[in-house]
PDB file of C-alpha atoms and ligand atoms in Angstrom:
ATOM      1  CA  UNK A   1       0.269  -0.108  -0.110  1.00 80.00           C
ATOM      2  CA  UNK A   2       1.325   3.842  -1.377  1.00 88.00           C
ATOM      3  CA  UNK A   3       0.075   6.260   1.165  1.00 92.00           C
ATOM      4  CA  UNK A   4       2.434   8.951  -0.178  1.00 97.00           C
ATOM      5  CA  UNK A   5       1.643  10.111  -4.288  1.00 97.00           C
ATOM      6  CA  UNK A   6       3.950  11.740  -6.497  1.00 98.00           C
ATOM      7  CA  UNK A   7       1.821  14.266  -8.787  1.00 98.00           C
ATOM      8  CA  UNK A   8       2.597  14.667 -12.794  1.00 98.00           C
ATOM      9  CA  UNK A   9       1.005  17.565 -14.576  1.00 99.00           C
ATOM     10  CA  UNK A  10       1.533  17.903 -18.416  1.00 98.00           C
ATOM     11  CA  UNK A  11       1.850  21.049 -19.980  1.00 98.00           C
ATOM     12  CA  UNK A  12       2.785  19.064 -23.464  1.00 98.00           C
ATOM     13  CA  UNK A  13       5.969  20.589 -25.254  1.00 98.00           C
ATOM     14  CA  UNK A  14       8.400  17.541 -27.563  1.00 98.00           C
ATOM     15  CA  UNK A  15       8.247  15.077 -24.649  1.00 98.00           C
ATOM     16  CA  UNK A  16       5.032  14.800 -26.143  1.00 98.00           C
ATOM     17  CA  UNK A  17       5.366  15.232 -29.589  1.00 98.00           C
ATOM     18  CA  UNK A  18       4.842  13.065 -32.319  1.00 97.00           C
ATOM     19  CA  UNK A  19       5.747  12.819 -35.959  1.00 96.00           C
ATOM     20  CA  UNK A  20       3.921  11.218 -38.732  1.00 94.00           C
ATOM     21  CA  UNK A  21       7.096   9.601 -39.701  1.00 93.00           C
ATOM     22  CA  UNK A  22       8.447   7.623 -37.050  1.00 90.00           C
ATOM     23  CA  UNK A  23      11.801   8.442 -36.627  1.00 92.00           C
ATOM     24  CA  UNK A  24      11.406  11.936 -37.440  1.00 94.00           C
ATOM     25  CA  UNK A  25      12.966  13.808 -34.534  1.00 95.00           C
ATOM     26  CA  UNK A  26      12.583  17.758 -36.563  1.00 95.00           C
ATOM     27  CA  UNK A  27       9.960  17.464 -38.199  1.00 95.00           C
ATOM     28  CA  UNK A  28       6.840  17.142 -35.742  1.00 96.00           C
ATOM     29  CA  UNK A  29       3.827  18.418 -33.927  1.00 97.00           C
ATOM     30  CA  UNK A  30       4.897  18.542 -29.923  1.00 97.00           C
ATOM     31  CA  UNK A  31       1.871  18.776 -27.144  1.00 97.00           C
ATOM     32  CA  UNK A  32      -0.207  15.398 -28.389  1.00 97.00           C
ATOM     33  CA  UNK A  33       0.537  12.298 -26.092  1.00 98.00           C
ATOM     34  CA  UNK A  34      -1.904  13.057 -23.025  1.00 98.00           C
ATOM     35  CA  UNK A  35       0.148  12.813 -19.852  1.00 98.00           C
ATOM     36  CA  UNK A  36      -1.751  10.269 -18.353  1.00 98.00           C
ATOM     37  CA  UNK A  37      -0.504   8.008 -21.408  1.00 98.00           C
ATOM     38  CA  UNK A  38       3.130   8.904 -20.723  1.00 98.00           C
ATOM     39  CA  UNK A  39       2.926   8.195 -17.467  1.00 98.00           C
ATOM     40  CA  UNK A  40       1.223   4.587 -18.710  1.00 96.00           C
ATOM     41  CA  UNK A  41       3.653   3.861 -21.228  1.00 96.00           C
ATOM     42  CA  UNK A  42       6.795   3.799 -18.695  1.00 97.00           C
ATOM     43  CA  UNK A  43       5.928   0.649 -17.039  1.00 94.00           C
ATOM     44  CA  UNK A  44       9.285   1.187 -14.792  1.00 95.00           C
ATOM     45  CA  UNK A  45       7.351   3.413 -13.117  1.00 95.00           C
ATOM     46  CA  UNK A  46       4.982   0.990 -11.705  1.00 91.00           C
ATOM     47  CA  UNK A  47       8.249   0.647  -9.034  1.00 91.00           C
ATOM     48  CA  UNK A  48       8.088   3.981  -7.682  1.00 94.00           C
ATOM     49  CA  UNK A  49       7.385   3.339  -3.987  1.00 95.00           C
ATOM     50  CA  UNK A  50       5.023   6.237  -4.627  1.00 97.00           C
ATOM     51  CA  UNK A  51       1.518   6.723  -5.854  1.00 97.00           C
ATOM     52  CA  UNK A  52       1.607   8.514  -8.926  1.00 97.00           C
ATOM     53  CA  UNK A  53      -0.969  11.065  -9.960  1.00 98.00           C
ATOM     54  CA  UNK A  54      -1.369  12.203 -13.311  1.00 98.00           C
ATOM     55  CA  UNK A  55      -3.266  15.784 -14.534  1.00 98.00           C
ATOM     56  CA  UNK A  56      -3.768  17.741 -17.818  1.00 98.00           C
ATOM     57  CA  UNK A  57      -2.835  21.486 -17.256  1.00 98.00           C
ATOM     58  CA  UNK A  58      -1.880  22.361 -20.643  1.00 98.00           C
ATOM     59  CA  UNK A  59      -1.597  20.964 -23.986  1.00 98.00           C
ATOM     60  CA  UNK A  60       1.182  23.516 -25.652  1.00 98.00           C
ATOM     61  CA  UNK A  61       4.297  23.756 -27.546  1.00 98.00           C
ATOM     62  CA  UNK A  62       6.337  25.623 -24.884  1.00 98.00           C
ATOM     63  CA  UNK A  63       7.133  28.674 -27.389  1.00 98.00           C
ATOM     64  CA  UNK A  64       3.246  29.715 -27.238  1.00 98.00           C
ATOM     65  CA  UNK A  65       3.308  29.628 -23.590  1.00 98.00           C
ATOM     66  CA  UNK A  66       0.924  32.079 -21.703  1.00 97.00           C
ATOM     67  CA  UNK A  67      -0.148  34.214 -18.529  1.00 95.00           C
ATOM     68  CA  UNK A  68      -3.139  32.224 -18.338  1.00 94.00           C
ATOM     69  CA  UNK A  69      -1.177  28.557 -18.503  1.00 96.00           C
ATOM     70  CA  UNK A  70       1.029  30.112 -15.607  1.00 96.00           C
ATOM     71  CA  UNK A  71      -1.760  31.046 -14.131  1.00 93.00           C
ATOM     72  CA  UNK A  72      -3.658  27.568 -14.071  1.00 95.00           C
ATOM     73  CA  UNK A  73      -0.172  26.299 -13.259  1.00 97.00           C
ATOM     74  CA  UNK A  74       0.826  27.885 -10.093  1.00 95.00           C
ATOM     75  CA  UNK A  75      -2.659  27.171  -8.599  1.00 95.00           C
ATOM     76  CA  UNK A  76      -1.695  23.403  -9.593  1.00 97.00           C
ATOM     77  CA  UNK A  77       1.656  23.020  -8.032  1.00 97.00           C
ATOM     78  CA  UNK A  78       0.087  25.084  -4.568  1.00 95.00           C
ATOM     79  CA  UNK A  79      -2.996  23.394  -4.445  1.00 97.00           C
ATOM     80  CA  UNK A  80      -0.781  19.839  -4.925  1.00 98.00           C
ATOM     81  CA  UNK A  81       2.113  20.998  -2.933  1.00 98.00           C
ATOM     82  CA  UNK A  82      -0.607  21.915  -0.036  1.00 97.00           C
ATOM     83  CA  UNK A  83      -1.323  17.906   0.508  1.00 98.00           C
ATOM     84  CA  UNK A  84      -0.087  16.274   3.403  1.00 98.00           C
ATOM     85  CA  UNK A  85      -0.051  13.115   1.514  1.00 98.00           C
ATOM     86  CA  UNK A  86       1.904  14.601  -1.417  1.00 98.00           C
ATOM     87  CA  UNK A  87       6.075  14.202  -1.570  1.00 98.00           C
ATOM     88  CA  UNK A  88       6.766  16.102  -4.447  1.00 98.00           C
ATOM     89  CA  UNK A  89       5.810  17.133  -8.333  1.00 98.00           C
ATOM     90  CA  UNK A  90       6.834  16.391 -11.796  1.00 98.00           C
ATOM     91  CA  UNK A  91       5.525  19.380 -14.782  1.00 99.00           C
ATOM     92  CA  UNK A  92       6.304  17.767 -18.266  1.00 98.00           C
ATOM     93  CA  UNK A  93       6.822  20.990 -20.021  1.00 98.00           C
ATOM     94  CA  UNK A  94       8.662  22.025 -23.498  1.00 98.00           C
ATOM     95  CA  UNK A  95      12.691  23.180 -23.484  1.00 98.00           C
ATOM     96  CA  UNK A  96      12.628  26.415 -25.667  1.00 98.00           C
ATOM     97  CA  UNK A  97      10.238  28.138 -22.366  1.00 98.00           C
ATOM     98  CA  UNK A  98      11.083  25.571 -19.461  1.00 98.00           C
ATOM     99  CA  UNK A  99      12.991  28.172 -17.815  1.00 98.00           C
ATOM    100  CA  UNK A 100      11.492  31.112 -17.632  1.00 98.00           C
ATOM    101  CA  UNK A 101       8.455  28.803 -16.309  1.00 98.00           C
ATOM    102  CA  UNK A 102      11.009  26.960 -13.718  1.00 98.00           C
ATOM    103  CA  UNK A 103      11.430  30.238 -12.371  1.00 97.00           C
ATOM    104  CA  UNK A 104       8.293  32.094 -12.594  1.00 96.00           C
ATOM    105  CA  UNK A 105       7.330  28.536  -9.947  1.00 96.00           C
ATOM    106  CA  UNK A 106       9.871  29.199  -8.494  1.00 95.00           C
ATOM    107  CA  UNK A 107       9.512  33.290  -7.606  1.00 93.00           C
ATOM    108  CA  UNK A 108       5.760  32.901  -6.882  1.00 92.00           C
ATOM    109  CA  UNK A 109       5.522  29.443  -4.615  1.00 94.00           C
ATOM    110  CA  UNK A 110       9.494  28.614  -3.187  1.00 94.00           C
ATOM    111  CA  UNK A 111       7.862  25.719  -2.294  1.00 96.00           C
ATOM    112  CA  UNK A 112       8.969  23.258   0.436  1.00 96.00           C
ATOM    113  CA  UNK A 113       8.763  20.170  -1.952  1.00 98.00           C
ATOM    114  CA  UNK A 114      10.104  19.110  -4.875  1.00 98.00           C
ATOM    115  CA  UNK A 115       8.744  20.208  -8.625  1.00 98.00           C
ATOM    116  CA  UNK A 116      10.587  18.931 -10.881  1.00 99.00           C
ATOM    117  CA  UNK A 117      10.339  19.847 -14.482  1.00 99.00           C
ATOM    118  CA  UNK A 118      11.055  17.635 -17.156  1.00 99.00           C
ATOM    119  CA  UNK A 119      10.811  17.605 -20.922  1.00 98.00           C
ATOM    120  CA  UNK A 120      12.395  16.068 -24.349  1.00 98.00           C
ATOM    121  CA  UNK A 121      14.588  16.973 -27.150  1.00 98.00           C
ATOM    122  CA  UNK A 122      12.926  14.476 -29.306  1.00 98.00           C
ATOM    123  CA  UNK A 123       9.390  13.432 -29.679  1.00 98.00           C
ATOM    124  CA  UNK A 124       8.485  10.221 -28.652  1.00 97.00           C
ATOM    125  CA  UNK A 125       7.654   8.596 -31.610  1.00 97.00           C
ATOM    126  CA  UNK A 126      11.649   9.080 -31.971  1.00 97.00           C
ATOM    127  CA  UNK A 127      13.603   5.750 -32.734  1.00 97.00           C
ATOM    128  CA  UNK A 128      15.496   6.572 -29.226  1.00 97.00           C
ATOM    129  CA  UNK A 129      13.322   8.918 -27.598  1.00 98.00           C
ATOM    130  CA  UNK A 130      14.848  10.938 -24.279  1.00 98.00           C
ATOM    131  CA  UNK A 131      11.701  11.717 -22.813  1.00 98.00           C
ATOM    132  CA  UNK A 132      11.056   8.179 -20.793  1.00 98.00           C
ATOM    133  CA  UNK A 133      14.491   8.177 -18.900  1.00 98.00           C
ATOM    134  CA  UNK A 134      14.286  12.453 -18.418  1.00 98.00           C
ATOM    135  CA  UNK A 135      10.026  10.876 -17.004  1.00 98.00           C
ATOM    136  CA  UNK A 136      12.060   8.655 -14.447  1.00 98.00           C
ATOM    137  CA  UNK A 137      14.903  10.708 -13.539  1.00 98.00           C
ATOM    138  CA  UNK A 138      12.623  13.642 -12.738  1.00 98.00           C
ATOM    139  CA  UNK A 139      10.066  11.120 -10.552  1.00 98.00           C
ATOM    140  CA  UNK A 140      13.030   9.671  -8.919  1.00 98.00           C
ATOM    141  CA  UNK A 141      14.218  13.381  -7.980  1.00 98.00           C
ATOM    142  CA  UNK A 142      10.900  14.158  -6.824  1.00 98.00           C
ATOM    143  CA  UNK A 143      11.374  11.186  -4.334  1.00 98.00           C
ATOM    144  CA  UNK A 144      14.057  11.932  -2.846  1.00 98.00           C
ATOM    145  CA  UNK A 145      14.077  12.691   1.162  1.00 97.00           C
ATOM    146  CA  UNK A 146      14.633  16.360   2.018  1.00 97.00           C
ATOM    147  CA  UNK A 147      14.171  17.875  -2.207  1.00 98.00           C
ATOM    148  CA  UNK A 148      12.681  20.878  -2.294  1.00 98.00           C
ATOM    149  CA  UNK A 149      12.165  24.358  -4.518  1.00 97.00           C
ATOM    150  CA  UNK A 150      11.620  24.257  -7.902  1.00 98.00           C
ATOM    151  CA  UNK A 151      14.330  22.360 -10.545  1.00 98.00           C
ATOM    152  CA  UNK A 152      14.767  21.155 -14.222  1.00 98.00           C
ATOM    153  CA  UNK A 153      16.119  17.448 -14.915  1.00 99.00           C
ATOM    154  CA  UNK A 154      16.917  16.532 -18.493  1.00 98.00           C
ATOM    155  CA  UNK A 155      20.264  14.117 -19.763  1.00 98.00           C
ATOM    156  CA  UNK A 156      20.560  13.216 -16.280  1.00 98.00           C
ATOM    157  CA  UNK A 157      21.474  16.414 -15.119  1.00 98.00           C
ATOM    158  CA  UNK A 158      19.623  18.317 -12.473  1.00 98.00           C
ATOM    159  CA  UNK A 159      19.282  22.092 -12.689  1.00 98.00           C
ATOM    160  CA  UNK A 160      17.906  24.762 -10.107  1.00 98.00           C
ATOM    161  CA  UNK A 161      15.525  27.314 -11.608  1.00 97.00           C
ATOM    162  CA  UNK A 162      17.476  30.206 -11.006  1.00 96.00           C
ATOM    163  CA  UNK A 163      20.623  28.981 -12.742  1.00 97.00           C
ATOM    164  CA  UNK A 164      18.913  25.966 -16.039  1.00 98.00           C
ATOM    165  CA  UNK A 165      19.116  27.645 -19.238  1.00 98.00           C
ATOM    166  CA  UNK A 166      18.482  25.939 -23.187  1.00 98.00           C
ATOM    167  CA  UNK A 167      21.814  26.257 -24.319  1.00 98.00           C
ATOM    168  CA  UNK A 168      21.708  24.032 -27.127  1.00 98.00           C
ATOM    169  CA  UNK A 169      19.215  23.685 -30.080  1.00 98.00           C
ATOM    170  CA  UNK A 170      19.725  20.268 -30.748  1.00 98.00           C
ATOM    171  CA  UNK A 171      21.881  17.916 -28.378  1.00 98.00           C
ATOM    172  CA  UNK A 172      20.033  15.768 -25.804  1.00 98.00           C
ATOM    173  CA  UNK A 173      22.193  17.611 -23.256  1.00 98.00           C
ATOM    174  CA  UNK A 174      20.624  21.075 -23.753  1.00 98.00           C
ATOM    175  CA  UNK A 175      20.346  23.027 -20.719  1.00 98.00           C
ATOM    176  CA  UNK A 176      23.634  24.372 -18.543  1.00 98.00           C
ATOM    177  CA  UNK A 177      23.440  26.343 -15.198  1.00 98.00           C
ATOM    178  CA  UNK A 178      26.281  28.103 -16.181  1.00 96.00           C
ATOM    179  CA  UNK A 179      29.014  29.440 -13.560  1.00 95.00           C
ATOM    180  CA  UNK A 180      26.122  28.232 -10.969  1.00 95.00           C
ATOM    181  CA  UNK A 181      27.190  24.549 -12.023  1.00 97.00           C
ATOM    182  CA  UNK A 182      24.271  21.596 -11.708  1.00 98.00           C
ATOM    183  CA  UNK A 183      22.519  20.976  -8.602  1.00 98.00           C
ATOM    184  CA  UNK A 184      23.161  17.528  -9.097  1.00 98.00           C
ATOM    185  CA  UNK A 185      23.220  14.281 -10.942  1.00 98.00           C
ATOM    186  CA  UNK A 186      20.714  11.456 -11.236  1.00 98.00           C
ATOM    187  CA  UNK A 187      22.428   8.151 -11.614  1.00 98.00           C
ATOM    188  CA  UNK A 188      20.756   4.605 -11.938  1.00 97.00           C
ATOM    189  CA  UNK A 189      18.235   6.319 -10.621  1.00 97.00           C
ATOM    190  CA  UNK A 190      19.587   8.410  -7.704  1.00 97.00           C
ATOM    191  CA  UNK A 191      20.343  11.646  -7.002  1.00 98.00           C
ATOM    192  CA  UNK A 192      23.602  12.656  -6.169  1.00 98.00           C
ATOM    193  CA  UNK A 193      23.066  16.140  -4.784  1.00 98.00           C
ATOM    194  CA  UNK A 194      26.145  18.611  -5.066  1.00 98.00           C
ATOM    195  CA  UNK A 195      24.499  21.773  -3.562  1.00 96.00           C
ATOM    196  CA  UNK A 196      21.824  23.099  -2.276  1.00 95.00           C
ATOM    197  CA  UNK A 197      18.215  23.519  -3.367  1.00 97.00           C
ATOM    198  CA  UNK A 198      17.069  26.443  -4.371  1.00 93.00           C
ATOM    199  CA  UNK A 199      15.033  28.333  -2.211  1.00 90.00           C
ATOM    200  CA  UNK A 200      14.000  31.761  -2.222  1.00 77.00           C
ATOM    201  CA  UNK A 201      13.300  34.627   0.706  1.00 68.00           C
ATOM    202  CA  UNK A 202       9.534  35.504   0.487  1.00 63.00           C
ATOM    203  CA  UNK A 203       8.766  38.849  -0.658  1.00 71.00           C
ATOM    204  CA  UNK A 204       7.139  40.640  -3.529  1.00 73.00           C
ATOM    205  CA  UNK A 205       6.717  37.691  -5.580  1.00 77.00           C
ATOM    206  CA  UNK A 206       4.860  35.769  -3.285  1.00 78.00           C
ATOM    207  CA  UNK A 207       2.718  39.466  -3.084  1.00 79.00           C
ATOM    208  CA  UNK A 208       2.013  38.733  -6.158  1.00 80.00           C
ATOM    209  CA  UNK A 209       1.105  35.800  -6.693  1.00 81.00           C
ATOM    210  CA  UNK A 210      -1.959  36.518  -4.600  1.00 77.00           C
ATOM    211  CA  UNK A 211      -2.539  38.812  -7.358  1.00 79.00           C
ATOM    212  CA  UNK A 212      -2.190  36.827 -10.487  1.00 79.00           C
ATOM    213  CA  UNK A 213      -3.167  33.194  -9.547  1.00 76.00           C
ATOM    214  CA  UNK A 214      -5.049  33.631  -5.655  1.00 76.00           C
ATOM    215  CA  UNK A 215      -7.075  37.239  -6.719  1.00 71.00           C
ATOM    216  CA  UNK A 216     -10.975  37.581  -6.932  1.00 64.00           C
ATOM    217  CA  UNK A 217     -10.021  39.594 -10.432  1.00 65.00           C
ATOM    218  CA  UNK A 218      -7.402  38.083 -12.682  1.00 67.00           C
ATOM    219  CA  UNK A 219      -5.388  41.036 -13.544  1.00 73.00           C
ATOM    220  CA  UNK A 220      -3.280  41.804 -16.504  1.00 83.00           C
ATOM    221  CA  UNK A 221      -0.183  40.813 -16.470  1.00 91.00           C
ATOM    222  CA  UNK A 222       2.318  44.414 -16.266  1.00 95.00           C
ATOM    223  CA  UNK A 223       3.919  45.071 -20.031  1.00 97.00           C
ATOM    224  CA  UNK A 224       7.686  43.869 -19.700  1.00 98.00           C
ATOM    225  CA  UNK A 225       9.601  43.456 -23.093  1.00 98.00           C
ATOM    226  CA  UNK A 226      13.456  43.117 -23.801  1.00 98.00           C
ATOM    227  CA  UNK A 227      16.039  45.269 -25.630  1.00 98.00           C
ATOM    228  CA  UNK A 228      19.162  43.831 -26.310  1.00 98.00           C
ATOM    229  CA  UNK A 229      22.213  46.513 -27.267  1.00 98.00           C
ATOM    230  CA  UNK A 230      24.680  45.177 -30.406  1.00 98.00           C
ATOM    231  CA  UNK A 231      26.851  46.970 -32.825  1.00 98.00           C
ATOM    232  CA  UNK A 232      24.879  49.907 -34.290  1.00 98.00           C
ATOM    233  CA  UNK A 233      21.860  49.552 -31.666  1.00 98.00           C
ATOM    234  CA  UNK A 234      19.883  53.355 -31.105  1.00 98.00           C
ATOM    235  CA  UNK A 235      17.216  54.343 -29.286  1.00 98.00           C
ATOM    236  CA  UNK A 236      14.079  53.890 -31.618  1.00 98.00           C
ATOM    237  CA  UNK A 237      13.085  50.334 -30.547  1.00 98.00           C
ATOM    238  CA  UNK A 238      13.061  51.748 -27.212  1.00 98.00           C
ATOM    239  CA  UNK A 239      10.988  54.309 -28.189  1.00 98.00           C
ATOM    240  CA  UNK A 240       8.270  52.736 -30.147  1.00 98.00           C
ATOM    241  CA  UNK A 241       7.562  50.667 -26.861  1.00 98.00           C
ATOM    242  CA  UNK A 242       7.320  53.781 -24.567  1.00 98.00           C
ATOM    243  CA  UNK A 243       5.244  55.080 -26.794  1.00 98.00           C
ATOM    244  CA  UNK A 244       2.544  51.541 -26.729  1.00 98.00           C
ATOM    245  CA  UNK A 245       2.947  52.282 -22.977  1.00 98.00           C
ATOM    246  CA  UNK A 246       5.476  49.615 -22.052  1.00 98.00           C
ATOM    247  CA  UNK A 247       5.722  49.425 -18.236  1.00 98.00           C
ATOM    248  CA  UNK A 248       9.319  47.586 -17.856  1.00 98.00           C
ATOM    249  CA  UNK A 249      12.474  46.869 -19.941  1.00 98.00           C
ATOM    250  CA  UNK A 250      14.733  44.620 -19.362  1.00 99.00           C
ATOM    251  CA  UNK A 251      17.578  45.588 -21.395  1.00 99.00           C
ATOM    252  CA  UNK A 252      20.500  42.350 -22.475  1.00 98.00           C
ATOM    253  CA  UNK A 253      23.586  44.322 -22.719  1.00 98.00           C
ATOM    254  CA  UNK A 254      27.099  43.352 -24.311  1.00 98.00           C
ATOM    255  CA  UNK A 255      29.340  42.135 -21.545  1.00 98.00           C
ATOM    256  CA  UNK A 256      29.229  43.678 -18.196  1.00 98.00           C
ATOM    257  CA  UNK A 257      25.704  44.798 -19.190  1.00 98.00           C
ATOM    258  CA  UNK A 258      27.469  47.662 -21.470  1.00 98.00           C
ATOM    259  CA  UNK A 259      24.851  50.209 -23.585  1.00 98.00           C
ATOM    260  CA  UNK A 260      25.523  51.749 -27.148  1.00 98.00           C
ATOM    261  CA  UNK A 261      25.322  55.880 -26.078  1.00 98.00           C
ATOM    262  CA  UNK A 262      22.185  56.019 -28.057  1.00 98.00           C
ATOM    263  CA  UNK A 263      20.581  53.189 -26.670  1.00 98.00           C
ATOM    264  CA  UNK A 264      21.124  54.281 -23.299  1.00 98.00           C
ATOM    265  CA  UNK A 265      19.851  57.613 -23.652  1.00 98.00           C
ATOM    266  CA  UNK A 266      16.586  56.165 -24.958  1.00 98.00           C
ATOM    267  CA  UNK A 267      16.546  53.925 -21.472  1.00 98.00           C
ATOM    268  CA  UNK A 268      17.215  56.883 -19.674  1.00 98.00           C
ATOM    269  CA  UNK A 269      14.830  58.739 -21.317  1.00 98.00           C
ATOM    270  CA  UNK A 270      12.594  56.228 -21.035  1.00 98.00           C
ATOM    271  CA  UNK A 271      13.343  55.671 -16.959  1.00 98.00           C
ATOM    272  CA  UNK A 272      12.726  59.184 -16.318  1.00 98.00           C
ATOM    273  CA  UNK A 273       9.400  58.850 -18.227  1.00 98.00           C
ATOM    274  CA  UNK A 274       8.600  56.702 -15.105  1.00 98.00           C
ATOM    275  CA  UNK A 275       9.581  52.865 -17.382  1.00 98.00           C
ATOM    276  CA  UNK A 276      11.522  50.732 -14.810  1.00 98.00           C
ATOM    277  CA  UNK A 277      14.589  49.541 -16.310  1.00 98.00           C
ATOM    278  CA  UNK A 278      16.742  46.983 -15.685  1.00 98.00           C
ATOM    279  CA  UNK A 279      20.009  46.316 -17.221  1.00 98.00           C
ATOM    280  CA  UNK A 280      20.956  42.382 -17.482  1.00 98.00           C
ATOM    281  CA  UNK A 281      24.257  40.749 -19.950  1.00 98.00           C
ATOM    282  CA  UNK A 282      23.478  38.734 -23.074  1.00 98.00           C
ATOM    283  CA  UNK A 283      26.781  36.818 -22.102  1.00 98.00           C
ATOM    284  CA  UNK A 284      25.421  33.693 -21.133  1.00 96.00           C
ATOM    285  CA  UNK A 285      28.087  33.034 -18.138  1.00 97.00           C
ATOM    286  CA  UNK A 286      28.715  35.644 -15.500  1.00 97.00           C
ATOM    287  CA  UNK A 287      26.605  38.517 -14.236  1.00 97.00           C
ATOM    288  CA  UNK A 288      26.094  42.141 -14.567  1.00 98.00           C
ATOM    289  CA  UNK A 289      28.791  43.628 -11.966  1.00 98.00           C
ATOM    290  CA  UNK A 290      27.612  47.070 -10.830  1.00 95.00           C
ATOM    291  CA  UNK A 291      29.612  49.679  -9.894  1.00 93.00           C
ATOM    292  CA  UNK A 292      29.468  52.835  -8.200  1.00 94.00           C
ATOM    293  CA  UNK A 293      27.363  55.548 -10.314  1.00 93.00           C
ATOM    294  CA  UNK A 294      25.443  52.877 -12.090  1.00 95.00           C
ATOM    295  CA  UNK A 295      21.776  54.487 -13.106  1.00 96.00           C
ATOM    296  CA  UNK A 296      20.152  51.742 -14.045  1.00 98.00           C
ATOM    297  CA  UNK A 297      19.196  48.999 -12.148  1.00 97.00           C
ATOM    298  CA  UNK A 298      21.159  45.849 -12.645  1.00 97.00           C
ATOM    299  CA  UNK A 299      19.383  42.064 -13.088  1.00 97.00           C
ATOM    300  CA  UNK A 300      20.535  40.424  -9.882  1.00 95.00           C
ATOM    301  CA  UNK A 301      22.413  37.660 -12.251  1.00 96.00           C
ATOM    302  CA  UNK A 302      19.434  36.833 -13.603  1.00 96.00           C
ATOM    303  CA  UNK A 303      19.495  36.137 -17.442  1.00 97.00           C
ATOM    304  CA  UNK A 304      17.122  38.820 -19.244  1.00 98.00           C
ATOM    305  CA  UNK A 305      14.146  36.491 -20.157  1.00 98.00           C
ATOM    306  CA  UNK A 306      14.467  35.735 -16.462  1.00 97.00           C
ATOM    307  CA  UNK A 307      15.019  39.136 -15.346  1.00 97.00           C
ATOM    308  CA  UNK A 308      11.941  39.957 -17.350  1.00 98.00           C
ATOM    309  CA  UNK A 309       9.505  37.450 -14.976  1.00 96.00           C
ATOM    310  CA  UNK A 310      10.873  39.177 -11.698  1.00 95.00           C
ATOM    311  CA  UNK A 311      10.302  42.546 -12.996  1.00 96.00           C
ATOM    312  CA  UNK A 312       6.683  41.811 -13.980  1.00 96.00           C
ATOM    313  CA  UNK A 313       6.201  40.676 -10.473  1.00 93.00           C
ATOM    314  CA  UNK A 314       7.349  43.211  -9.183  1.00 93.00           C
ATOM    315  CA  UNK A 315       5.473  45.440 -11.429  1.00 94.00           C
ATOM    316  CA  UNK A 316       2.273  43.010 -10.201  1.00 90.00           C
ATOM    317  CA  UNK A 317       3.385  43.500  -6.415  1.00 87.00           C
ATOM    318  CA  UNK A 318       2.962  47.351  -5.886  1.00 83.00           C
ATOM    319  CA  UNK A 319       0.592  48.052  -8.721  1.00 74.00           C
ATOM    320  CA  UNK A 320      -1.789  49.344  -5.722  1.00 59.00           C
TER     321      UNK A 320
HETATM  322  C1  LIG B   1       8.583  23.027 -27.185  1.00 52.78           C
HETATM  323  O1  LIG B   1       9.315  23.852 -26.365  1.00 52.78           O
HETATM  324  O2  LIG B   1       7.264  22.685 -26.766  1.00 52.78           O
HETATM  325  C2  LIG B   1       8.748  22.574 -28.009  1.00 52.78           C
HETATM  326  C3  LIG B   1      10.689  22.247 -28.254  1.00 52.78           C
HETATM  327  C4  LIG B   1      10.968  21.355 -27.667  1.00 52.78           C
HETATM  328  O3  LIG B   1      10.110  20.723 -26.098  1.00 52.78           O
HETATM  329  O4  LIG B   1      11.972  20.688 -27.212  1.00 52.78           O
END
């Protein structure tokens, strides 16, 4: 008799994808197979010491992930982690925006139980699909005593929600934790933990979620866009966004957040007009190191896409 369970939420992605031609790893359609079928197609999961329960929250290619699905996902995760008989959770997700969803869930829920996002780079109809092993590894991490927080598991590597980034378009081991390094590895169903589980201090993000997911009124999300520094960058895109009502801007600067003088001038104008501006870096590793006299806030080590989520949550928390 199994008295605790692991809840597996499906959101779509390549892990649930199929192609008309068996073995086609490129011309497939993501988000076709229901989560209950993915789970029942894996007899090895029956060996888990936990009961497995699945629920379909969405069925999308994660390039189309949206705030409505995030709201539903946050509600379902919050519901399940609050149940005393739930040991942990797994979420199947497309690889393309997995890092944004992982960061969002960690920031708003900071769960005291493991919430493990997993995925695949090949569809379920591939000759050698990677989804089944990723699912087994994710369940192993969710089963681990003492595990907590939102993590991602892909190709046997465990990444914290804060650090995970998709860094390859094709390889099965498509994710990296950058400078921070992975949180651990899954080897033959066992987790080898290298560092601490993610945990976020209670703050603005938790304030935001009360309004986003649990508020009586489902408010529109603050509009935050990303602009980039590059050779010949100028201020036209920024001025167009400000004229269009943008509330926040993240700039993916070069190197240590450096900006072409014309782009910087437009961002300073935007900030003076009340738009919140955050400076991240387009470099894959490292972080923007602030220096005396900086006028634009740095992203506190967050990548541009995660800094955008953090800024939306900060604007949401303070919108009263
Ligand atoms: C997606 O992100 O949903 C499609 C691509 C993938 O999962 O690898």
